[in-house]
């Protein structure tokens, strides 16, 4: 079982989008039973106010026929470091905040999602910059490349 945690600042835009896009990629490959996929926030704000996935994210997921379940934001906990194999931040600030939560990344589990692509870069926060279509394209590209990387590292999973 490969355990993947997507992390962003609020856990209401980028990381839940990545969670459901990745679940869809894995399902389409018939690999659901090999994966546990979740998402979390670096900040406590949206968990405190029980905020849910942002409506524009749900719209984009619907438009692209990506199944999802609505739920409230949750903050990443230090223990998550031991529960997950891959911890994917969306931008450099997320990585700094994740390292602040976990202490140190001794097992090299923490990456930016787009570090698995030919164009490593941040996924810009649509909460502040508003381009949800661009976010979806980045998230989809990152998830496809991440899945390729995981499958190459776990050859036994490829049917
Ligand atoms: P996300 O976007 O990190 O992609 O979920 C944000 C959503 C909410 C807030 C910040 C970023 N906020 O400050 O509430």
mmCIF file of C-alpha atoms in Angstrom, residues 10-82:
data_model
loop_
_atom_site.group_PDB
_atom_site.id
_atom_site.type_symbol
_atom_site.label_atom_id
_atom_site.label_comp_id
_atom_site.label_asym_id
_atom_site.label_seq_id
_atom_site.Cartn_x
_atom_site.Cartn_y
_atom_site.Cartn_z
ATOM 1 C CA UNK A 10 -5.883 25.881 3.487
ATOM 2 C CA UNK A 11 -6.904 22.331 2.409
ATOM 3 C CA UNK A 12 -9.916 23.801 0.641
ATOM 4 C CA UNK A 13 -8.479 24.419 -2.873
ATOM 5 C CA UNK A 14 -5.277 22.808 -4.209
ATOM 6 C CA UNK A 15 -4.745 19.794 -1.948
ATOM 7 C CA UNK A 16 -8.336 18.453 -2.052
ATOM 8 C CA UNK A 17 -8.270 18.997 -5.819
ATOM 9 C CA UNK A 18 -5.047 16.943 -5.998
ATOM 10 C CA UNK A 19 -6.502 14.284 -3.674
ATOM 11 C CA UNK A 20 -9.506 13.635 -5.929
ATOM 12 C CA UNK A 21 -7.571 13.944 -9.207
ATOM 13 C CA UNK A 22 -5.016 11.407 -7.904
ATOM 14 C CA UNK A 23 -7.794 9.061 -6.700
ATOM 15 C CA UNK A 24 -9.293 9.252 -10.195
ATOM 16 C CA UNK A 25 -5.911 8.563 -11.922
ATOM 17 C CA UNK A 26 -5.352 5.560 -9.651
ATOM 18 C CA UNK A 27 -8.910 4.260 -10.169
ATOM 19 C CA UNK A 28 -8.574 4.517 -13.946
ATOM 20 C CA UNK A 29 -5.462 2.306 -13.714
ATOM 21 C CA UNK A 30 -7.337 -0.242 -11.540
ATOM 22 C CA UNK A 31 -4.944 0.427 -8.659
ATOM 23 C CA UNK A 32 -7.362 1.697 -5.996
ATOM 24 C CA UNK A 33 -6.556 -1.078 -3.535
ATOM 25 C CA UNK A 34 -2.830 -0.222 -3.698
ATOM 26 C CA UNK A 35 -3.245 3.376 -2.564
ATOM 27 C CA UNK A 36 -4.367 5.448 0.402
ATOM 28 C CA UNK A 37 -4.740 9.089 -0.659
ATOM 29 C CA UNK A 38 -5.610 12.025 1.594
ATOM 30 C CA UNK A 39 -5.046 15.778 1.915
ATOM 31 C CA UNK A 40 -4.432 18.301 4.692
ATOM 32 C CA UNK A 41 -3.645 21.963 5.468
ATOM 33 C CA UNK A 42 -0.549 23.531 6.957
ATOM 34 C CA UNK A 43 -2.681 26.199 8.653
ATOM 35 C CA UNK A 44 -5.276 25.556 11.362
ATOM 36 C CA UNK A 45 -7.627 28.306 10.129
ATOM 37 C CA UNK A 46 -10.036 26.334 7.931
ATOM 38 C CA UNK A 47 -10.241 23.386 10.334
ATOM 39 C CA UNK A 48 -11.054 25.816 13.148
ATOM 40 C CA UNK A 49 -13.927 27.323 11.150
ATOM 41 C CA UNK A 50 -14.941 23.934 9.678
ATOM 42 C CA UNK A 51 -14.596 25.304 6.135
ATOM 43 C CA UNK A 52 -15.376 22.965 3.250
ATOM 44 C CA UNK A 53 -13.885 22.480 -0.209
ATOM 45 C CA UNK A 54 -14.127 25.800 -2.044
ATOM 46 C CA UNK A 55 -17.137 25.904 -4.459
ATOM 47 C CA UNK A 56 -15.006 26.738 -7.534
ATOM 48 C CA UNK A 57 -12.885 23.647 -6.889
ATOM 49 C CA UNK A 58 -16.027 21.501 -6.807
ATOM 50 C CA UNK A 59 -17.157 23.098 -10.083
ATOM 51 C CA UNK A 60 -13.840 22.314 -11.791
ATOM 52 C CA UNK A 61 -13.946 18.715 -10.511
ATOM 53 C CA UNK A 62 -17.521 18.322 -11.808
ATOM 54 C CA UNK A 63 -16.632 19.837 -15.202
ATOM 55 C CA UNK A 64 -13.789 17.337 -15.531
ATOM 56 C CA UNK A 65 -15.877 14.358 -14.326
ATOM 57 C CA UNK A 66 -13.659 13.775 -11.282
ATOM 58 C CA UNK A 67 -15.691 12.140 -8.475
ATOM 59 C CA UNK A 68 -15.279 13.756 -5.037
ATOM 60 C CA UNK A 69 -16.844 13.812 -1.606
ATOM 61 C CA UNK A 70 -17.286 17.105 0.209
ATOM 62 C CA UNK A 71 -15.714 17.497 3.609
ATOM 63 C CA UNK A 72 -14.201 19.991 6.021
ATOM 64 C CA UNK A 73 -10.552 21.060 6.059
ATOM 65 C CA UNK A 74 -8.135 19.330 8.413
ATOM 66 C CA UNK A 75 -4.696 20.419 9.515
ATOM 67 C CA UNK A 76 -1.673 18.173 8.986
ATOM 68 C CA UNK A 77 -0.363 16.596 12.228
ATOM 69 C CA UNK A 78 3.190 15.620 13.106
ATOM 70 C CA UNK A 79 2.132 11.924 13.234
ATOM 71 C CA UNK A 80 1.150 12.079 9.541
ATOM 72 C CA UNK A 81 4.848 11.933 8.721
ATOM 73 C CA UNK A 82 4.933 8.313 9.883
#
